[in-house]
XYZ file of C-alpha atoms in Angstrom:
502
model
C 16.231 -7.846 72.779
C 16.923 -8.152 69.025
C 15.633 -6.495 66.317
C 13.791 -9.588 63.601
C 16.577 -9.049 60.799
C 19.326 -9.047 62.949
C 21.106 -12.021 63.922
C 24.386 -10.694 65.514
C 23.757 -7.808 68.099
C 21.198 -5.920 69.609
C 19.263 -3.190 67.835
C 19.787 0.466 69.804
C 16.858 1.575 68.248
C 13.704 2.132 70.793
C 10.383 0.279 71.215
C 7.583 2.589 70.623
C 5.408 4.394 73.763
C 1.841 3.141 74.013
C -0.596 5.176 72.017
C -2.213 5.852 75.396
C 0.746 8.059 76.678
C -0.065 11.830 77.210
C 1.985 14.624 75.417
C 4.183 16.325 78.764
C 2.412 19.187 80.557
C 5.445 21.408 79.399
C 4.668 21.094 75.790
C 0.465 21.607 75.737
C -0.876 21.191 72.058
C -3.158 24.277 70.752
C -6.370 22.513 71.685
C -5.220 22.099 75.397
C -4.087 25.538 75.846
C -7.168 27.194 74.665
C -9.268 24.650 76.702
C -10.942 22.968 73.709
C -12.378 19.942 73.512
C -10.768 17.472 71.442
C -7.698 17.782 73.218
C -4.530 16.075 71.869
C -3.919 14.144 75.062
C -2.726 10.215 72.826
C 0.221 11.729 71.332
C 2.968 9.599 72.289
C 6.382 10.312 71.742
C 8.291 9.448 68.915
C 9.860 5.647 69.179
C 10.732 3.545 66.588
C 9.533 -0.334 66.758
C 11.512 -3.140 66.147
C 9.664 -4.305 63.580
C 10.306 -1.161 61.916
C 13.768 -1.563 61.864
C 15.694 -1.059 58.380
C 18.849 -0.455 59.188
C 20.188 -2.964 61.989
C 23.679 -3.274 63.170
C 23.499 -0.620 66.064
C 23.007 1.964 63.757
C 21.316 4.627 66.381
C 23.763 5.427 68.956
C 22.575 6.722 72.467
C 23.017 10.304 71.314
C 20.945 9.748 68.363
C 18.097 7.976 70.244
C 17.449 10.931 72.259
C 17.643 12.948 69.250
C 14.927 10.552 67.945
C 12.641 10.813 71.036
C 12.474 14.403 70.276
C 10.971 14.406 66.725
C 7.445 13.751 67.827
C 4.600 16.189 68.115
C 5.215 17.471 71.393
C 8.358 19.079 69.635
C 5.759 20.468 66.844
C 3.148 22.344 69.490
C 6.502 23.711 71.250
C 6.971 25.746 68.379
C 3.596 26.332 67.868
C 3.180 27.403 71.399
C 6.249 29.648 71.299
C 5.096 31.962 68.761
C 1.526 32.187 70.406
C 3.819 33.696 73.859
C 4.709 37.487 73.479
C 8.590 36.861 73.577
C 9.057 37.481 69.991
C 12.496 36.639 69.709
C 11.213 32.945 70.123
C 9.293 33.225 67.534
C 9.640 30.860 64.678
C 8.403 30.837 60.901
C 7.265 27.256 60.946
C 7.084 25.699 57.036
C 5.615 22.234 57.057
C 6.626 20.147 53.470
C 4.948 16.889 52.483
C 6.143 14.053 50.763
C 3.695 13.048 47.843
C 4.048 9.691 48.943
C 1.921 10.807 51.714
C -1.095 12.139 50.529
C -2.716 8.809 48.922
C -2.974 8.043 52.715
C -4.597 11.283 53.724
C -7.030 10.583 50.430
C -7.745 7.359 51.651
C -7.581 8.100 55.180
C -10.491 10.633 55.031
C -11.915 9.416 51.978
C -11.396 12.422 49.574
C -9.514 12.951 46.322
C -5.999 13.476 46.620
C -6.328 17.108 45.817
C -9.056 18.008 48.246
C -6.912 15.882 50.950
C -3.743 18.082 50.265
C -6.145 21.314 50.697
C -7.513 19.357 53.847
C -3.997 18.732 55.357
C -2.423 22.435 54.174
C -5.932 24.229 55.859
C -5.436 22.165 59.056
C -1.825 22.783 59.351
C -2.245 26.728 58.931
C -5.324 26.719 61.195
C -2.867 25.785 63.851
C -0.472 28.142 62.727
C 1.988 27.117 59.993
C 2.986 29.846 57.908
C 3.999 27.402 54.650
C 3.069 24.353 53.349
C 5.170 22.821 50.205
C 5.019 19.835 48.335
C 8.391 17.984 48.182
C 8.319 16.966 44.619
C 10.414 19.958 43.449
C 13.440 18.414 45.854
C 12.703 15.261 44.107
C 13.560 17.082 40.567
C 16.834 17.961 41.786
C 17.123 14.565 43.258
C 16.500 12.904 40.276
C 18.043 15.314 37.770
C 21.362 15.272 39.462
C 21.244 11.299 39.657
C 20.027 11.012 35.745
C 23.586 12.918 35.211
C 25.634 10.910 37.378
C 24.298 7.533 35.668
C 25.624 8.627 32.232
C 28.849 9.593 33.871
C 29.477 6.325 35.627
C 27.908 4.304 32.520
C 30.646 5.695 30.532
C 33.494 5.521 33.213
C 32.945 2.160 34.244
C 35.034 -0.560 33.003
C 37.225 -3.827 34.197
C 39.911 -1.262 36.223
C 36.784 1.122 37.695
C 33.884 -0.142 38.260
C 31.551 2.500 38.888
C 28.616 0.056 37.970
C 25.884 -0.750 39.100
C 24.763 2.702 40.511
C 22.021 2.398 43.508
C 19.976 5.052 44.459
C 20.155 6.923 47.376
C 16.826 8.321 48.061
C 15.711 5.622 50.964
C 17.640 6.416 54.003
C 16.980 3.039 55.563
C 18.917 1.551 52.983
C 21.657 3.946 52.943
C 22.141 3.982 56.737
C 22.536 0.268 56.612
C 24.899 0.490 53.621
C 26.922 2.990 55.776
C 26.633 1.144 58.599
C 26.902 -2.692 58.068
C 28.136 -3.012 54.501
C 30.760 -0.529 54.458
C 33.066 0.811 51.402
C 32.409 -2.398 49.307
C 28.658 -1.060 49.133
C 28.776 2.858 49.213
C 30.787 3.392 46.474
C 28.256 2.145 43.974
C 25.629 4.702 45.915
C 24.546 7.743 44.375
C 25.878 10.551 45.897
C 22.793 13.070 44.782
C 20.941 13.969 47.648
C 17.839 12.734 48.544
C 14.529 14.421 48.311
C 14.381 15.542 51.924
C 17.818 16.285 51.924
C 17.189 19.047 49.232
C 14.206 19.896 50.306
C 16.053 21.261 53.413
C 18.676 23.244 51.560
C 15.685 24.718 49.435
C 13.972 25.687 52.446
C 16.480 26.781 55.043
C 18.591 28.476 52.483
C 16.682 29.516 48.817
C 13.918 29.733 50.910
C 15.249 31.638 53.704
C 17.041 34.182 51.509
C 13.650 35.171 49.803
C 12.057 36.573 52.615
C 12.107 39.707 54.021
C 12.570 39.970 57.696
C 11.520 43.204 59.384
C 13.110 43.569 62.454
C 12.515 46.504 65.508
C 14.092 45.436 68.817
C 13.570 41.343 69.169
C 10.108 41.277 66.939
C 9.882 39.941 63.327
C 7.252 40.354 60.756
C 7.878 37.987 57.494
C 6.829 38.354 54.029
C 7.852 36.868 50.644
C 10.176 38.989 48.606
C 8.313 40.419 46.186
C 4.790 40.498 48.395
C 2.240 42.999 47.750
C 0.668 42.545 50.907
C 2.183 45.211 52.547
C -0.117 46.094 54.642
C 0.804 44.451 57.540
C 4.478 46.356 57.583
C 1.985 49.125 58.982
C 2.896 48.248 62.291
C 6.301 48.659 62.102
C 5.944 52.248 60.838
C 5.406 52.847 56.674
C 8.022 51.970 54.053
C 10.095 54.706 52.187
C 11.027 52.550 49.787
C 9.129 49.954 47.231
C 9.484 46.014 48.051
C 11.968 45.253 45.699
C 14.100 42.975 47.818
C 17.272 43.341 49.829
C 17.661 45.788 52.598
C 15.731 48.958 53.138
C 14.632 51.023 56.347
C 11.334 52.054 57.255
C 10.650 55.814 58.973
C 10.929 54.044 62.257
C 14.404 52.684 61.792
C 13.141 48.720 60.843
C 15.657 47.250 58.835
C 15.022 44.904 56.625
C 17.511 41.747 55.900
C 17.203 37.917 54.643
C 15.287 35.673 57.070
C 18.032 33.733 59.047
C 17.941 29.348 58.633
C 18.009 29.514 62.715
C 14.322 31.255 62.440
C 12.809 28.522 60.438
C 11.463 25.309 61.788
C 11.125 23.152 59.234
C 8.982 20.177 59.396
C 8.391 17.350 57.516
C 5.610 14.650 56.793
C 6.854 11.563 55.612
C 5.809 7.577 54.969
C 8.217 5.846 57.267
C 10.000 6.658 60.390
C 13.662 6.619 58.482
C 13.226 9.627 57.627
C 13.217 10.828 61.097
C 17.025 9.289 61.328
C 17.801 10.984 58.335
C 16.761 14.453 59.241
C 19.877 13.689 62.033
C 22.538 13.856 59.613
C 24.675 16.756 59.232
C 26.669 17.491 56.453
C 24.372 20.088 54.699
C 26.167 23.280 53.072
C 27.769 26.238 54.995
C 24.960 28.039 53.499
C 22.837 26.908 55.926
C 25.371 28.068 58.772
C 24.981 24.876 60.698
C 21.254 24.235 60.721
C 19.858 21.443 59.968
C 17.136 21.349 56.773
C 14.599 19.066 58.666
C 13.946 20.450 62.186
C 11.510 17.464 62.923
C 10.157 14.928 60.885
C 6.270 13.458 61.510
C 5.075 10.179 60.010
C 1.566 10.565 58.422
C 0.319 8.670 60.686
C 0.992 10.910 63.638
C -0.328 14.168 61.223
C -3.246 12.205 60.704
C -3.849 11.132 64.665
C -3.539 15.009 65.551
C -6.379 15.444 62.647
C -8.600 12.919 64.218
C -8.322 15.284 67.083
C -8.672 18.101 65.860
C -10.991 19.920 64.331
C -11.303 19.265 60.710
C -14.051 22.051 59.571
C -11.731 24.405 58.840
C -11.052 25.825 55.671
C -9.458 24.102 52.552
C -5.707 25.735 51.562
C -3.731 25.834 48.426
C -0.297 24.426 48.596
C 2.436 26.534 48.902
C 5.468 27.421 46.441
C 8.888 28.945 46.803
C 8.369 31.416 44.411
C 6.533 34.039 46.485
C 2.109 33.950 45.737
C 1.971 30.978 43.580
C 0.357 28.172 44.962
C 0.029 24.532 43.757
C -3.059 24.342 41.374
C -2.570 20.629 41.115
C -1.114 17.258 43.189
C 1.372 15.822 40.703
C 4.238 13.043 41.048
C 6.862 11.331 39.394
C 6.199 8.049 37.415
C 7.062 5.686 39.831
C 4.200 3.089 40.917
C 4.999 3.632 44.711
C 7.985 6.550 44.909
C 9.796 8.825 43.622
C 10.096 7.541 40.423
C 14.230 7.296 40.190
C 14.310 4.178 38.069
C 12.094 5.183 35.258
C 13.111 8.937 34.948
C 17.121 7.479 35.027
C 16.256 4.888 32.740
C 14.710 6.969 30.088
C 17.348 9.783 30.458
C 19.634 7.071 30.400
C 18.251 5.650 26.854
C 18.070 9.219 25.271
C 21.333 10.507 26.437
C 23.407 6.867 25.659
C 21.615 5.175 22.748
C 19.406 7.993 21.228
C 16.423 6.209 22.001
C 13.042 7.612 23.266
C 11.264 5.434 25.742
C 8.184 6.666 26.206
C 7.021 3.391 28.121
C 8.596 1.917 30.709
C 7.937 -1.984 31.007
C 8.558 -3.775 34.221
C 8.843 -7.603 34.425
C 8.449 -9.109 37.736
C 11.411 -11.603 38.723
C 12.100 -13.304 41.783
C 8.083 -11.462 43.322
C 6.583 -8.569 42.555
C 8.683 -6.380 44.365
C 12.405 -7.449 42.706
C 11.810 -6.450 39.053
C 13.572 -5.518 35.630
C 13.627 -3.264 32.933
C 15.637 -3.543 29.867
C 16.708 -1.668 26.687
C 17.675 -3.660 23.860
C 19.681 -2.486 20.954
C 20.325 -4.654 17.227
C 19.572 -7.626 19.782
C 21.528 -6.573 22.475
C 20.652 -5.617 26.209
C 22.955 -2.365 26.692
C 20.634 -1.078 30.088
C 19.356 -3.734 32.292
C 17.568 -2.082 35.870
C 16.403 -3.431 38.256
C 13.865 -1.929 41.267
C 14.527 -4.329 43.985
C 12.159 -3.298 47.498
C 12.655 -4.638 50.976
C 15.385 -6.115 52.820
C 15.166 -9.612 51.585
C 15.517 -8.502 48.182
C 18.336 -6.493 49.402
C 20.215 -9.344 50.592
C 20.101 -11.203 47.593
C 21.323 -8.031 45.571
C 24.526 -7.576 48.277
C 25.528 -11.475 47.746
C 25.278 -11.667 44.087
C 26.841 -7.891 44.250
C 29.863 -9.758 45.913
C 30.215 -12.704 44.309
C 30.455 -10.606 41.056
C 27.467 -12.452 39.348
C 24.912 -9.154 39.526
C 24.187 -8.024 35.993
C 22.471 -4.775 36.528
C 23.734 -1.409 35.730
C 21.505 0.478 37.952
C 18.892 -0.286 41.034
C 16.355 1.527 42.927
C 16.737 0.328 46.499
C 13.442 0.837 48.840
C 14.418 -0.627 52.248
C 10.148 -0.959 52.570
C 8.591 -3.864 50.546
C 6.106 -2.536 48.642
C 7.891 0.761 48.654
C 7.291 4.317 49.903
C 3.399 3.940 50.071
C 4.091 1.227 52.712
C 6.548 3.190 54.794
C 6.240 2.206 58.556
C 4.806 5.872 59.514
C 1.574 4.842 57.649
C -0.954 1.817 55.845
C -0.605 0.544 59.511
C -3.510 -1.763 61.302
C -3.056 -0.776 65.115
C -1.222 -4.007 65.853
C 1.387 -2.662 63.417
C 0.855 -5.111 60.831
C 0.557 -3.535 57.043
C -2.934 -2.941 56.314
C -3.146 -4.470 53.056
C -6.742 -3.035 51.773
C -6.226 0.656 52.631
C -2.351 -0.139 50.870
C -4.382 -1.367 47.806
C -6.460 1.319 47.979
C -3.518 4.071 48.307
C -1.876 2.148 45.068
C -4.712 3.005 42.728
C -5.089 6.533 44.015
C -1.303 7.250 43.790
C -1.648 5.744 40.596
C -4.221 8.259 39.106
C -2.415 11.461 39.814
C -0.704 13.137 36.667
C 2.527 12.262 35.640
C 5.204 14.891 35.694
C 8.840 14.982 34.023
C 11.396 16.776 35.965
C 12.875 17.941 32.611
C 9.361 20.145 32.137
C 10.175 22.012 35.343
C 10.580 25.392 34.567
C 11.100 26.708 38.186
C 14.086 24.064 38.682
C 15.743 25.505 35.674
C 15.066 28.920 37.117
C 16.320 27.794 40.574
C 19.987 25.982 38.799
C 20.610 29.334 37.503
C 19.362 31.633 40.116
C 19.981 29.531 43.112
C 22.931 27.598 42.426
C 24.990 29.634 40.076
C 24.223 26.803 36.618
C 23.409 23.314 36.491
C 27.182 21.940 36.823
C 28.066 24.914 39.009
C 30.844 23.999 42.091
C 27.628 25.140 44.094
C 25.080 22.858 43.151
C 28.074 20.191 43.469
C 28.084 21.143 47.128
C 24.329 21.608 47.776
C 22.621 19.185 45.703
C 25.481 15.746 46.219
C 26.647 14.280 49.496
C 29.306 11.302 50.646
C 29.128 8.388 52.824
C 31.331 6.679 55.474
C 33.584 4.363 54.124
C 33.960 1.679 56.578
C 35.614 -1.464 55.599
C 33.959 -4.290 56.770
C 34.532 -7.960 57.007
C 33.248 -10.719 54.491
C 30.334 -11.620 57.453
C 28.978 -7.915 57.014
C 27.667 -9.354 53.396
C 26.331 -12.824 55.020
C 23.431 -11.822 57.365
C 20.453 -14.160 56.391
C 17.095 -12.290 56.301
């Protein structure tokens, strides 16, 4: 059996269960072990349909496959269950962090503004015992920050003898795993090598994150609060504090000691658009900061949060967002200006224009080319193009990109790559009819609300600026080299790897 884009092996990845399959006795959701009704009993486990396939070319291997079977929601009640038994050395702090992309399907989904469904979806999650929810945009800053920077770099590097040119982003991981996997060093050398959203995301919360907190510890048990907390209260029953919560270590008159929360006792979820993101949570290659762990535990697809909302129960009480920095909340759903993502294109672009040409771009024009999802932005100078972009979405448009890429006849100097036509609003993981098909109305639908939320520049940021200097030791620091940038494989592949016909 073949995966539909592939015409020269079989695809490893796995046909999804039927919805109908039950969640294993040995991993009961919250519902079922309390004996409620509503019981989660359709959760199926994770698979990955053909259809959804992005990145062909046996890119899961067996290992990887199992790994993927296990990022479902059965792995998400385990936890939950686990800190509900009295073995507290078990015990997890569970932080759930949502990609923005997502929550124009919860608004839709439920029929609510996009802020009331991210209070919706952050009171559900804590009602079945999340500690944290975050918004992921503040990993996209980095993300795009970091990439804005390389641009200029490789804009001014490039030439005849290097070509560093055109940069593509990195953010999608269906299109990076397939440019690791099928296209090879030709390919990944013109990647970005800034991180992607989730990818920071994880550092932020298995290591910034992690060193914030304040673990009490007495025996195996564990009480958690932000550094910095007032509420201390709680540290009651570990005996009373001799010292005031300023951070770091200190002992309390029954011998607790105090210390950094450890990455090993977080399990860090996240909700994203497509199921790619479940393959990407598998990589390694995150910083020794993070002493091995990985900075996505488990990945769910909106579609499977919103299933376990459906049966659940949904009268419980609204929640503000979480932040890193310890009481603040999010006051207000924001995004990046990109019509279905991240944004990458237009924040590079007018970085790009500023930075180069001293010009200020306040609009960003897009002209539709070959359909609406291959399309081009220019800069013009005395008469002159000097930036040509290009946002090119799905795997046909890919193609087309890789072939004129190798015959030399691509004139772009930078391209946001979305392995989903459409982009991230019409990830696999939601905007699905049950037959699998894209469900074009509720996408439509999800487009104007995504549109509507307020625009944010990661420039205006002032908690990333905090976080380059307080986190990762200054903005061009050999740290943030190592926590916010990555590499690929380089695998040299033959001319066929760049002829596969969509």
């Amino acid at each position: 059996m073949k995966c539909e884009h592939c015409t020269r092996k079989e695809c490893s990845k796995k046909t999804k269960t039927d919805d109908q399959e039950n969640v294993s006795a040995d991993a009961p959701s919250p519902a079922q072990e309390n004996g409620e009704k509503g019981e989660f009993h359709k959760l199926a486990d994770a698979r990955i349909f053909l259809s959804d396939c992005l990145a062909c070319d046996s890119c899961v291997t067996a290992e990887e496959g199992v790994q993927l079977s296990q990022q479902n929601a059965k792995d998400f009640f385990r936890v939950l269950n686990l800190n509900k038994k009295c073995d507290t050395s078990k015990h997890k702090v569970l932080v759930v962090s949502v990609c923005p992309q997502s929550l124009p399907y919860f608004a839709a989904k439920f029929n609510v503004s996009v802020t009331d469904a991210s209070r919706r979806l952050c009171g559900f999650l804590k009602s079945l015992g999340v500690h944290y929810v975050f918004d992921t945009r503040i990993a996209a800053d980095f993300s795009i920050l970091e990439s804005q920077k390389e641009f200029v770099r490789r804009y001014r590097q490039h030439s005849e003898e290097e070509r560093t040119l055109p940069m593509l982003t990195s953010a999608c991981p269906g299109w990076v795993r397939y440019a690791e996997r099928v296209l090879g060093r030709p390919v990944t050398a013109h990647l970005c090598t800034a991180k992607s959203p989730q990818q920071v995301m994880g550092s932020l919360v298995k290591d910034y994150f992690a060193r914030q907190q304040v673990q009490e510890e007495m025996g195996s048990a564990f009480l958690v609060l932000p550094r910095g907390s007032t509420d201390w209260g709680a540290l009651q029953m570990f005996g009373s504090t001799t010292l005031s919560p300023k951070g770091g270590s200190r002992q309390t008159r029954m011998g607790c000691w105090c210390s950094n929360l450890s990455p090993e006792k977080i399990f860090h979820v996240i909700v994203a658009p497509c199921y790619d993101k479940k393959l990407e949570a598998l990589q390694e290659g995150f910083p020794p900061a993070l002493y091995g762990s990985r900075g996505a535990d488990c990945v769910l697809t909106s579609g499977e949060i919103a299933q376990i909302m459906e049966q659940g129960d949904l009268s419980v009480k609204d929640a503000a967002v979480d932040t890193l920095f310890g009481d603040l909340k999010e006051d207000k759903v924001m995004r990046h200006d990109g019509a279905s993502s991240d944004g990458h294109l237009a924040h590079i672009f007018r970085h790009a224009a500023k930075e180069l040409f001293n010009e200020d771009v306040e609009e960003v024009t897009y002209r539709a080319l070959r359909n609406k999802d291959f399309q081009e932005v220019t800069l013009e100078k005395n008469g002159e193009v000097v930036l040509r972009f290009a946002a090119a979405y799905g795997f046909r448009n890919i193609q087309n990109m890789i072939l004129k890429l190798k015959k030399g006849k691509f004139p772009y100097h930078f391209v946001e790559v979305l392995a989903c036509a459409g982009g991230c609003l019409n990830g696999r993981g939601q905007a699905q009819t049950p037959d699998g098909h894209a469900d074009k109305a509720l996408l439509r639908q999800m487009e104007g609300i995504y549109a509507d939320i307020p625009v944010r520049r990661p420039e205006s940021s002032a908690h990333v600026q905090e976080l380059y200097q307080e986190w990762l030791e200054g903005i061009n620091s050999p740290k943030a080299r190592e926590v916010l940038h990555t590499t690929y494989q380089s695998q040299e592949r033959g001319a066929h790897s760049l002829d596969i016909k969509w």
